[in-house]
Short mmCIF file of C-alpha atoms and ligand atoms in Angstrom, two decimals:
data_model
loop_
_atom_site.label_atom_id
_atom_site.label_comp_id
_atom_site.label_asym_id
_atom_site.label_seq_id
_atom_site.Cartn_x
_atom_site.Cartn_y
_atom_site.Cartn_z
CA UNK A 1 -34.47 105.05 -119.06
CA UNK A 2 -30.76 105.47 -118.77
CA UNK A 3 -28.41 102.16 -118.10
CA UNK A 4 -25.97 102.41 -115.92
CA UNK A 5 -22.78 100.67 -116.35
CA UNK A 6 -21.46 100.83 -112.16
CA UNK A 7 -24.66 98.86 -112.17
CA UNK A 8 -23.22 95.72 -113.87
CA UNK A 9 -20.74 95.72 -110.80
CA UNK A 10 -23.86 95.11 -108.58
CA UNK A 11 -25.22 92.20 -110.93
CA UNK A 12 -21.93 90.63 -111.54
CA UNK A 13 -20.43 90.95 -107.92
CA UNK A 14 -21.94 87.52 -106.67
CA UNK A 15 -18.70 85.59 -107.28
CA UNK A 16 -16.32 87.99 -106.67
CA UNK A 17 -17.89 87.92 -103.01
CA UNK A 18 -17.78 84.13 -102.94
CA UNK A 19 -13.97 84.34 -103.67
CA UNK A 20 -13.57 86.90 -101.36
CA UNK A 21 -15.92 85.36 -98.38
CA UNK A 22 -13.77 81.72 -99.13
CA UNK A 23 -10.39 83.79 -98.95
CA UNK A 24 -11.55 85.41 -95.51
CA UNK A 25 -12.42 82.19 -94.12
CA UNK A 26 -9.29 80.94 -95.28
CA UNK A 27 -7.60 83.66 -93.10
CA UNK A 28 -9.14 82.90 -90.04
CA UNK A 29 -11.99 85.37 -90.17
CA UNK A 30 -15.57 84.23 -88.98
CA UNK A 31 -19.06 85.00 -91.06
CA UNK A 32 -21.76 85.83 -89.74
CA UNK A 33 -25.52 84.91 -91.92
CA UNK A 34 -28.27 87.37 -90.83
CA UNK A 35 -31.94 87.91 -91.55
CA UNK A 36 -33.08 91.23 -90.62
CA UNK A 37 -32.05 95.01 -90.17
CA UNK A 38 -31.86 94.78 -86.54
CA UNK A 39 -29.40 93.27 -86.00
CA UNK A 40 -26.74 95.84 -85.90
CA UNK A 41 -23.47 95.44 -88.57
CA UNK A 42 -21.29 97.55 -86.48
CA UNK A 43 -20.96 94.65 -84.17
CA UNK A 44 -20.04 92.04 -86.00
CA UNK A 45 -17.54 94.45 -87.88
CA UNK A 46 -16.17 95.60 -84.64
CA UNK A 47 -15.33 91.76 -83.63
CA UNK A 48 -13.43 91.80 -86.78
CA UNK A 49 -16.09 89.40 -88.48
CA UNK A 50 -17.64 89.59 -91.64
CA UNK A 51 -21.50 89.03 -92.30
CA UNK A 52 -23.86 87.93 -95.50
CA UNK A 53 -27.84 88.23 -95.62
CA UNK A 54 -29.06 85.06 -96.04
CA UNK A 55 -32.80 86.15 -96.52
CA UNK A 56 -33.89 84.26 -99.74
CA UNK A 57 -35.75 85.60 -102.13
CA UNK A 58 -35.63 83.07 -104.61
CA UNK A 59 -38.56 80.16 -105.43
CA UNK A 60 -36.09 77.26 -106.13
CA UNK A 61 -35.82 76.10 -102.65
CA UNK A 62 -39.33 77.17 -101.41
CA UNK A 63 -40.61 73.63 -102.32
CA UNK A 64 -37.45 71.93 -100.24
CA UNK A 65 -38.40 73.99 -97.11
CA UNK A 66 -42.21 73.04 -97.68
CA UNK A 67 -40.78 69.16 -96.93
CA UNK A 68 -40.13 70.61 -93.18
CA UNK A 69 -42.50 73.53 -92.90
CA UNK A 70 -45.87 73.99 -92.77
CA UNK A 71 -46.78 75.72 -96.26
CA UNK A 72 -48.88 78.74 -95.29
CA UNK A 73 -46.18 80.58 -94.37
CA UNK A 74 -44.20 83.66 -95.63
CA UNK A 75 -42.26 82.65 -99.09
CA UNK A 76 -39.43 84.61 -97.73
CA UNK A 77 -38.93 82.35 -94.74
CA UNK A 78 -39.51 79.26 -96.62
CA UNK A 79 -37.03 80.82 -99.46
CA UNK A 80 -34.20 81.37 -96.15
CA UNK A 81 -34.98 77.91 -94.47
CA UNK A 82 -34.94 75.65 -98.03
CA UNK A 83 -31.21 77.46 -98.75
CA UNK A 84 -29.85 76.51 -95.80
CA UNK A 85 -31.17 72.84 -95.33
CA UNK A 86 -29.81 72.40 -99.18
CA UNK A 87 -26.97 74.29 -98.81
CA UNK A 88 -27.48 76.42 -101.22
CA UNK A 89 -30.47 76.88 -104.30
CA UNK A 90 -31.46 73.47 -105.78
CA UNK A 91 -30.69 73.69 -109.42
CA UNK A 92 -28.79 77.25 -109.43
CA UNK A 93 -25.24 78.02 -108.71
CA UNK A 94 -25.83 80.97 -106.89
CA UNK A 95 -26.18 80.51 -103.51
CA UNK A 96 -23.24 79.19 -102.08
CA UNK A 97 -22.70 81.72 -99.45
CA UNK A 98 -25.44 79.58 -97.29
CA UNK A 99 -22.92 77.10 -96.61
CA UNK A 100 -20.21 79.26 -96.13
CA UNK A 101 -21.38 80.55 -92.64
CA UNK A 102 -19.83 80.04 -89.06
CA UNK A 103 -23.06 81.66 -87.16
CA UNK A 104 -25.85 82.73 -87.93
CA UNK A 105 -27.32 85.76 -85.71
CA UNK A 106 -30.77 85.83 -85.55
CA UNK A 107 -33.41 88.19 -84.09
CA UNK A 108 -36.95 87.72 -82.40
CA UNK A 109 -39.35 89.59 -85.10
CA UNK A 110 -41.88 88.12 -86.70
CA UNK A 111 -43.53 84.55 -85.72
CA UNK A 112 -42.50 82.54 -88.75
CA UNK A 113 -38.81 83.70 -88.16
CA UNK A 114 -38.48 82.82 -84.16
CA UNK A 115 -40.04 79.50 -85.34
CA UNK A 116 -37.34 79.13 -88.01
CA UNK A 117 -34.85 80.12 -85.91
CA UNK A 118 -35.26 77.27 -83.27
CA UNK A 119 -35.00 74.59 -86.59
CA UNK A 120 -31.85 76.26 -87.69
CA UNK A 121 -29.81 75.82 -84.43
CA UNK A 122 -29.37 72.04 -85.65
CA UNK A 123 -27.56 73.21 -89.35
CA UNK A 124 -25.86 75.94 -88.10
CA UNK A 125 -25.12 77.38 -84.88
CA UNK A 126 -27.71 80.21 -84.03
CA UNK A 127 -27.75 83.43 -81.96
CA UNK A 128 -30.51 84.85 -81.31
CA UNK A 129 -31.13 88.69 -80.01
CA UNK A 130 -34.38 89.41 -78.23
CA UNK A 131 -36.31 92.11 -79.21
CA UNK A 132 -38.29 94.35 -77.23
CA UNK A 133 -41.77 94.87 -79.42
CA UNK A 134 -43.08 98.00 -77.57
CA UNK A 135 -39.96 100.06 -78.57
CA UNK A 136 -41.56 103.35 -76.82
CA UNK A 137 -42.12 102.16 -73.39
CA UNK A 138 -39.53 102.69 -71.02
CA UNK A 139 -38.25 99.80 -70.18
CA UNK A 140 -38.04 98.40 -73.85
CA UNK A 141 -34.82 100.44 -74.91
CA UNK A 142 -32.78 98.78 -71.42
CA UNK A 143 -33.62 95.52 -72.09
CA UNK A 144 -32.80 96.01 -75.72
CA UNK A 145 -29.13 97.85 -74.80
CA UNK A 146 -28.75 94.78 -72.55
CA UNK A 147 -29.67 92.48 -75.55
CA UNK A 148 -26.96 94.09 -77.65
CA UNK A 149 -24.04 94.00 -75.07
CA UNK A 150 -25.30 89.91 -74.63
CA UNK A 151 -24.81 89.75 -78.19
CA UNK A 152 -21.53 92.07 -78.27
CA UNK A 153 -19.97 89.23 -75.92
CA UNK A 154 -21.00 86.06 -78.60
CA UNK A 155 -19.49 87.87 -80.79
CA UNK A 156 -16.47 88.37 -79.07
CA UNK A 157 -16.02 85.20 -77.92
CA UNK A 158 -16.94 83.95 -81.67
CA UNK A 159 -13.51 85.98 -83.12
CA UNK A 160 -11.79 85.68 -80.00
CA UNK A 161 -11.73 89.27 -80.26
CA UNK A 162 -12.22 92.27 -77.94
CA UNK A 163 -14.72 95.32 -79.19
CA UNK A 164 -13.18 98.16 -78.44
CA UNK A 165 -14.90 101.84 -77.95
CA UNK A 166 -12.89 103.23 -80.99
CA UNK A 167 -13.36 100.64 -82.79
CA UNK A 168 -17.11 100.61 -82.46
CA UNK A 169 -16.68 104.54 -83.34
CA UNK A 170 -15.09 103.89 -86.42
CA UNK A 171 -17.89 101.35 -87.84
CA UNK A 172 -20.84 103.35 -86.56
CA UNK A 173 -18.81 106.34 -88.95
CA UNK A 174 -18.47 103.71 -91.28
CA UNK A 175 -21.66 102.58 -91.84
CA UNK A 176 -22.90 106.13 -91.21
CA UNK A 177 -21.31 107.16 -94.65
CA UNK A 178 -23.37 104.36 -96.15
CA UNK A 179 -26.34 105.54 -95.04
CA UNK A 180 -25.81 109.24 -96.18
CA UNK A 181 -24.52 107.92 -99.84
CA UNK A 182 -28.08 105.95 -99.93
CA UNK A 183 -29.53 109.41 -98.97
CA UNK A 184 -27.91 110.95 -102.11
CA UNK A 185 -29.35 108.50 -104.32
CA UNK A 186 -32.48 108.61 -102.86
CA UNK A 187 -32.66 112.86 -102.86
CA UNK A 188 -31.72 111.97 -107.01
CA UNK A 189 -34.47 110.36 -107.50
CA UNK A 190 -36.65 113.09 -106.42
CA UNK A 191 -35.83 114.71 -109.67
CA UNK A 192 -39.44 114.21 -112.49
CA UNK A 193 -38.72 112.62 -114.25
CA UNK A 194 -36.97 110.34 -112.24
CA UNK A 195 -33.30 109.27 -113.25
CA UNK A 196 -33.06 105.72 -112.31
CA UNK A 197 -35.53 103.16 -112.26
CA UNK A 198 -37.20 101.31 -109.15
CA UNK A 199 -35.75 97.78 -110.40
CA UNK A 200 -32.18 99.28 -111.02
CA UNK A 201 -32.34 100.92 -107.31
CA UNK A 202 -33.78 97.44 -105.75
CA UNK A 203 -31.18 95.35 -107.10
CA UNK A 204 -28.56 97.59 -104.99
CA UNK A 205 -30.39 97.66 -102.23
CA UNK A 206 -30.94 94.00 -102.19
CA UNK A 207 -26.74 93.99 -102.26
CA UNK A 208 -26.29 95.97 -99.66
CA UNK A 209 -25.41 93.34 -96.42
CA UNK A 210 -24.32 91.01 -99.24
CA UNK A 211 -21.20 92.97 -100.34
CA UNK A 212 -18.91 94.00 -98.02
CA UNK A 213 -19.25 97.36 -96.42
CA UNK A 214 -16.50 98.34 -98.22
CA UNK A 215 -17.45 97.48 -101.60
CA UNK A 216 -20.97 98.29 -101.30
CA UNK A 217 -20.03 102.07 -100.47
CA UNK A 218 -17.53 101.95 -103.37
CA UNK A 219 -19.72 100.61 -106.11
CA UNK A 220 -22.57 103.39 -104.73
CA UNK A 221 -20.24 105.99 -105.21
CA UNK A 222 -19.81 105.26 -108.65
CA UNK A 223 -23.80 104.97 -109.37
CA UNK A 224 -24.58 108.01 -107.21
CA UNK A 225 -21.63 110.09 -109.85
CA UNK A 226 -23.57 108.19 -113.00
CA UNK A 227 -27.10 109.10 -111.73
CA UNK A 228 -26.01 113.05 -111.22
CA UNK A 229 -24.95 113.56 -114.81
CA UNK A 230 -28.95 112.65 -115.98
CA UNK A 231 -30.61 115.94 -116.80
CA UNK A 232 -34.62 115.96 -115.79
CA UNK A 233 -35.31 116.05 -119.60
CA UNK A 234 -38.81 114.12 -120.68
CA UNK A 235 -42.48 113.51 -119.62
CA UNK A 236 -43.90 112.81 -116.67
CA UNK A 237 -44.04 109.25 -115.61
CA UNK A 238 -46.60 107.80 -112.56
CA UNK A 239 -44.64 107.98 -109.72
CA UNK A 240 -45.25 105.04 -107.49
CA UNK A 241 -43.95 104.21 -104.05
CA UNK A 242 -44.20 100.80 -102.95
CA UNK A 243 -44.31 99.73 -99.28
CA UNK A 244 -44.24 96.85 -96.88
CA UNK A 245 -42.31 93.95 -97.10
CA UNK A 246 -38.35 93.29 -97.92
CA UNK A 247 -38.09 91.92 -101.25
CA UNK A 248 -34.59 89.83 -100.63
CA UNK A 249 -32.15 89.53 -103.45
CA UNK A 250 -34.00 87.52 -107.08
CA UNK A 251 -37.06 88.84 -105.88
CA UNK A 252 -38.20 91.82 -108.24
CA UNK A 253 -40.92 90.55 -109.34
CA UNK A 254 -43.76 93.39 -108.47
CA UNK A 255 -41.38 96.58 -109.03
CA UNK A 256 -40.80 94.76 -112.42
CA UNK A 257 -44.72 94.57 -113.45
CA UNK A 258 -44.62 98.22 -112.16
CA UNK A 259 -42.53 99.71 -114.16
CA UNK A 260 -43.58 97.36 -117.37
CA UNK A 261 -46.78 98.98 -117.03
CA UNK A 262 -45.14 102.72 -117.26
CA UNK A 263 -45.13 103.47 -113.64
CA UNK A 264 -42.01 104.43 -112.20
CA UNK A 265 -40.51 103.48 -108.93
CA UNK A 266 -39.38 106.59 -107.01
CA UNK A 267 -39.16 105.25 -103.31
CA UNK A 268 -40.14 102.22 -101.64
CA UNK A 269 -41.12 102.15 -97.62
CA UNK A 270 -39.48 98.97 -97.05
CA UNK A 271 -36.18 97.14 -95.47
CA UNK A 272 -35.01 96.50 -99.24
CA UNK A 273 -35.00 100.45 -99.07
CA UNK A 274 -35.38 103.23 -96.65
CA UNK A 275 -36.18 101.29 -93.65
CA UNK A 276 -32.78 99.81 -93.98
CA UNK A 277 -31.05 103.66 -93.95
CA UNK A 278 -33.37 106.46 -93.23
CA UNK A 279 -32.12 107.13 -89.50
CA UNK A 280 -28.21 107.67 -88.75
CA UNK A 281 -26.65 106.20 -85.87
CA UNK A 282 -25.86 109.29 -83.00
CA UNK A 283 -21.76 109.64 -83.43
CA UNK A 284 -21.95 112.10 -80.11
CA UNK A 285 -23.31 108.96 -77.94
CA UNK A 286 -21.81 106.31 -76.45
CA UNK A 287 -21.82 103.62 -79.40
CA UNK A 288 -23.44 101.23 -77.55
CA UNK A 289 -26.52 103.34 -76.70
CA UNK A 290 -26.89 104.99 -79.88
CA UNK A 291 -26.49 101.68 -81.20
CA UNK A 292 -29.73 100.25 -79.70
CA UNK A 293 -31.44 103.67 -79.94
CA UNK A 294 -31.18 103.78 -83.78
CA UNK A 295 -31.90 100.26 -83.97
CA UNK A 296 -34.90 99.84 -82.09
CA UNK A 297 -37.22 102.24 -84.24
CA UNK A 298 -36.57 100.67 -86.89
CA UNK A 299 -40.43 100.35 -88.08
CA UNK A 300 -40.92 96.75 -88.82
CA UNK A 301 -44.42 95.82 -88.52
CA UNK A 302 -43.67 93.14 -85.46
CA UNK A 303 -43.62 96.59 -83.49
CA UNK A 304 -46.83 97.38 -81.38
CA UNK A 305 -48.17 100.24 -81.75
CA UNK A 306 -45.83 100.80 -84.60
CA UNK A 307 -47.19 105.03 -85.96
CA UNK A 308 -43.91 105.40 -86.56
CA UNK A 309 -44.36 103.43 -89.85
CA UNK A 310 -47.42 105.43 -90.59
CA UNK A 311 -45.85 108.42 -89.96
CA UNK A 312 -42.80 107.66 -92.34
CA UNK A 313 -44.83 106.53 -95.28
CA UNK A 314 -46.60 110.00 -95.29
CA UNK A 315 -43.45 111.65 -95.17
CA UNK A 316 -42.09 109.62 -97.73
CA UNK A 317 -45.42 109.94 -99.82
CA UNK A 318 -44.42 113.84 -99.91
CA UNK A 319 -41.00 114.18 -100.11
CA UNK A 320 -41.20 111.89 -102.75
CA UNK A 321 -44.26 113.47 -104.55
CA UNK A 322 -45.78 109.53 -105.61
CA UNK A 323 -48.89 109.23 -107.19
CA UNK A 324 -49.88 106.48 -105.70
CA UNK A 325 -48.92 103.63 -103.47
CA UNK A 326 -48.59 99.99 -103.94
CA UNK A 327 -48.91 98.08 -100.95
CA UNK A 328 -46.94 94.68 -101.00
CA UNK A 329 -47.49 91.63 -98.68
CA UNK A 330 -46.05 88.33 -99.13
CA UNK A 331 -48.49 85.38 -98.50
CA UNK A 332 -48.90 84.86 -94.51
CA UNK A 333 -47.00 87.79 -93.83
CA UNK A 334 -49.77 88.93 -91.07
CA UNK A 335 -47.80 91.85 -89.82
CA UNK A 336 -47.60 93.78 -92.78
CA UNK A 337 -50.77 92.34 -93.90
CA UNK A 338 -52.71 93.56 -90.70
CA UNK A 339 -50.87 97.18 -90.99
CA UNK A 340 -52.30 97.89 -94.50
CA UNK A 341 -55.53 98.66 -93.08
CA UNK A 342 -54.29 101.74 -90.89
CA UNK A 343 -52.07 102.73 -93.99
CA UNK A 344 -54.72 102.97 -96.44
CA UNK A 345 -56.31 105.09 -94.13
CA UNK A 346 -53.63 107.25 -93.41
CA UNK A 347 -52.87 107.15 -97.18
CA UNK A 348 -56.74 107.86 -98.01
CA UNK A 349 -56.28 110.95 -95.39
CA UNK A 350 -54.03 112.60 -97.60
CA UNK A 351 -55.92 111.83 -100.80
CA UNK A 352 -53.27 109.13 -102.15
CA UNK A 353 -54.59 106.09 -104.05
CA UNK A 354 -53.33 102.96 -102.69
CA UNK A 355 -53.20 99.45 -104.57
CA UNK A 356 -52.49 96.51 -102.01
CA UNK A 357 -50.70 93.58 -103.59
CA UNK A 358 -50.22 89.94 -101.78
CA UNK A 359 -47.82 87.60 -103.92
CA UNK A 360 -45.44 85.15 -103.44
CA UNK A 361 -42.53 83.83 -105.45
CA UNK A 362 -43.51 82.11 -107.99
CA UNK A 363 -44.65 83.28 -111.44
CA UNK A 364 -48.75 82.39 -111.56
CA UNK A 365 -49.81 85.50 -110.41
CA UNK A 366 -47.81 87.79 -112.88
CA UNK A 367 -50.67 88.06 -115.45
CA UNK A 368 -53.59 88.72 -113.17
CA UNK A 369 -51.34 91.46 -110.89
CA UNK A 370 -50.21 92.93 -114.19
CA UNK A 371 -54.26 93.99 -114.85
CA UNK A 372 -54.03 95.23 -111.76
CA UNK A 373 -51.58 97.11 -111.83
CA UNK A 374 -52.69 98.58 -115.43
CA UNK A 375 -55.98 99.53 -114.08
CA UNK A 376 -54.26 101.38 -110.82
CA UNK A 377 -52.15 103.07 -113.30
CA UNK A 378 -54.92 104.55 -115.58
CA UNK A 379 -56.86 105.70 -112.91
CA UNK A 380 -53.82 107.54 -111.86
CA UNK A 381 -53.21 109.17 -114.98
S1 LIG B 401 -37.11 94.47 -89.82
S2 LIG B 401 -39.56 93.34 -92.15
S3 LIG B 401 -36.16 92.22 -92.22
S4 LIG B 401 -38.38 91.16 -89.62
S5 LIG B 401 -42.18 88.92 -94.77
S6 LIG B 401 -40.26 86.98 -92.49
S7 LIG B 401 -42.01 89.91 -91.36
S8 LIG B 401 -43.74 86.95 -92.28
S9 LIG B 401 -38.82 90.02 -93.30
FE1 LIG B 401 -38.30 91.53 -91.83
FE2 LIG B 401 -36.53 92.35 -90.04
FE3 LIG B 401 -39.00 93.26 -89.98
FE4 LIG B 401 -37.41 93.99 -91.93
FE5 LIG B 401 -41.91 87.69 -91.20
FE6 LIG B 401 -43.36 89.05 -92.91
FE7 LIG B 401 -42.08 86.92 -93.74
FE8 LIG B 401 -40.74 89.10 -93.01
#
C-alpha cells in the first residue's frame, strides 16, 4: 500500500507540540488534559485555553498504576492513571505532556474512569462534568446543557476569560471543518481497493486532540490531497471494520495483526474514529444547545439503552461495504464487553461475520490473536 509522506508530520509532531504546549504556557495560556469525546473542545478553545488527551495507550506505566489500582481493570485507565502519577512514561521520553497540565477536565462515563477521577484530584486539579446516561429521556439533555454551562464557568474562571457567543460560533465552525475533512478521508476510503491503510488512518486519529486544532486540520489537508491522487488499481483485499473501544495513541496493536494478516482496515466504529466525528455540531442553534445536543449522542457504551450504537455500526457496515467485523474489548472494559452480544446479533441479522477480540497492552497475546485473526480471514475469503 501507498506511503504517505504528510503522514511523517503525524509521527514526528510529538515534540514540536511539546515546544509549542511549553511556549503557550510560557505565555500565560492554561492546558487543559482530557479523557473522553464528551467533553466538548469548543469550550475550552472559547476560554482561550488549549487542551491535550491524556488517555494512555501505552504498557510502560500500566505496571506503576497497578501499585495504586486494583489490576482487573481497563489497560487504558491504568495506562492514563500510571502517566500521570509518574509524570510521564517510565523509561520513554514521550510523554511529557502529562506533566505539563493546569486542569484536567474529566467526565462521568464509565466506572473505572469516575473512580480514577476522584484519585487524580490530589496530582492535578480535576473537573469533572456529569453525564446524563439515558441521553433520550427528557430530562437528560437539561441537566446535561446545565452541566456544560457549570463547566463553561470553570473554565472561565480557569483563563480569567469571558466565552463569548461569537466566539463559541467561531470554534463550533472551527471544529466543524474538522469533522467534514475527517468525512473526506473517510468517503476515500470507500474506494476497493482501499487507498490508505487502517494503521496509517489510526495513527491520525489517535493525534487528533493531541495536536492543536489548528495543526491537526492542516496536516489532514495535506493527507486527504495525497490519498485523492491513489487510483482504485489492484485486487480486492478483506475489508474489515473494527469496533468498540478507543485505542489511545501507541496502541495499534490489533489493526496491526489485521492488516499483517491481509485484511484491510476500511472503518472502525470507535472514538479513535467515527465516534469522535460522525455528527456535526448545529451552526443555526444557539452554541450552547447544539453544543450539548451533539454531544450527548455520542454512542459510548456507558449509555443505557444505547441502539444508537447498533444502529451506526450497521450503517457503517454498509456504507463501508466490510466483510466482516472485528469486535475489540480491552480487559474489564464491561461496557463494550456487555454490548457485543446485541452487536453480533444485529451484525448476524445482516449476514456479517463478526470476530470479537479482548486484549490488553502488552505483547503475550499477539501470537494466539494472530491465528485468530488468520482463521476469521479465510473464512471470509
Ligand atoms: S466516549 S469509549 S472515550 S468513555 S475502555 S476507560 S469505557 S473501561 S474509553 Fe471512552 Fe469517552 Fe466512552 Fe469514548 Fe472505561 Fe472501557 Fe476502559 Fe474506556
Amino acid at each position: 500500500m501507498q506511503q504517505f509522506d504528510s503522514l511523517n508530520y503525524f509521527t514526528n509532531s510529538y515534540n514540536l507540540r511539546i515546544f509549542q504546549i511549553a511556549e503557550e504556557r510560557k505565555a500565560g495560556k492554561k492546558i487543559v488534559g482530557t479523557f473522553c469525546l464528551f467533553v466538548p473542545d469548543e469550550i475550552i478553545f472559547a476560554a482561550g485555553a488549549d487542551r491535550v488527551i491524556l488517555c494512555g495507550g501505552k504498557n510502560d506505566t500500566v505496571s506503576i498504576a497497578e501499585q495504586y489500582l486494583p489490576r482487573n481493570i481497563c489497560p487504558l485507565v491504568k495506562s492514563s492513571f500510571g502517566s500521570i502519577v509518574n509524570n510521564g512514561c517510565s523509561g520513554v521520553k514521550s510523554c511529557s505532556h502529562f506533566g505539563m497540565i493546569d486542569m484536567i477536565v474529566a467526565e462521568n462515563t464509565c466506572d473505572s474512569k469516575k473512580k480514577m477521577y476522584e484519585l487524580l484530584g490530589d496530582y492535578v486539579p480535576t473537573y469533572v462534568i456529569d453525564l446524563p446516561q439515558r441521553p433520550d429521556s427528557p430530562e437528560a439533555l437539561n441537566y446535561f446543557l446545565g452541566e456544560l454551562d457549570k463547566f463553561k464557568g470553570s473554565m472561565e474562571k480557569l483563563t480569567g476569560n469571558k466565552i463569548t457567543f461569537e466566539q463559541l460560533k467561531k470554534e463550533i465552525e472551527s471544529l466543524n471543518e474538522t469533522r467534514k475533512l475527517l468525512h473526506r478521508l473517510y468517503e476515500l476510503r470507500k474506494m476497493d481497493p482501499t487507498p490508505i491503510t487502517g494503521v496509517d488512518v489510526l495513527k491520525v486519529l489517535q493525534k487528533q486532540y493531541f495536536l492543536s486544532a489548528d495543526e491537526f486540520k492542516k496536516s489532514l489537508h495535506m493527507l486527504i490531497g495525497e490519498v485523492k491522487q491513489v487510483k482504485a488499481e489492484g485486487d480486492h483485499k478483506t475489508r474489515i471494520m473494527v469496533s468498540g473501544c478507543p485505542m489511545a495513541g501507541g496502541n495499534t496493536k490489533v489493526p496491526e495483526i489485521i492488516e499483517n494478516k491481509g485484511g484491510v482496515i476500511v472503518a472502525e466504529e470507535s472514538c479513535t474514529g467515527t465516534r469522535s466525528f460522525w455528527d456535526l455540531v448545529d451552526e443555526d442553534k444557539d452554541p450552547m444547545l447544539a453544543l450539548a445536543e451533539r454531544y450527548i449522542k455520542i454512542p459510548c457504551s456507558c449509555m443505557s439503552p444505547n441502539n444508537r450504537r447498533i444502529d451506526n455500526i450497521l450503517e457503517l457496515a454498509r456504507e463501508f461495504k466490510v466483510d466482516g467485523v472485528v469486535y475489540y474489548t480491552l480487559q474489564f472494559c464491561h461496557g463494550y464487553n456487555i454490548e457485543k452480544y446485541m452487536v453480533q446479533q444485529a451484525l448476524k441479522n445482516e449476514g456479517i461475520p463478526m470476530l470479537a477480540i479482548e486484549t490488553d497492552y502488552s505483547d503475550s497475546d499477539v501470537e494466539q490473536i494472530g491465528l485468530r485473526v488468520d482463521a476469521f480471514m479465510e473464512m471470509l475469503s
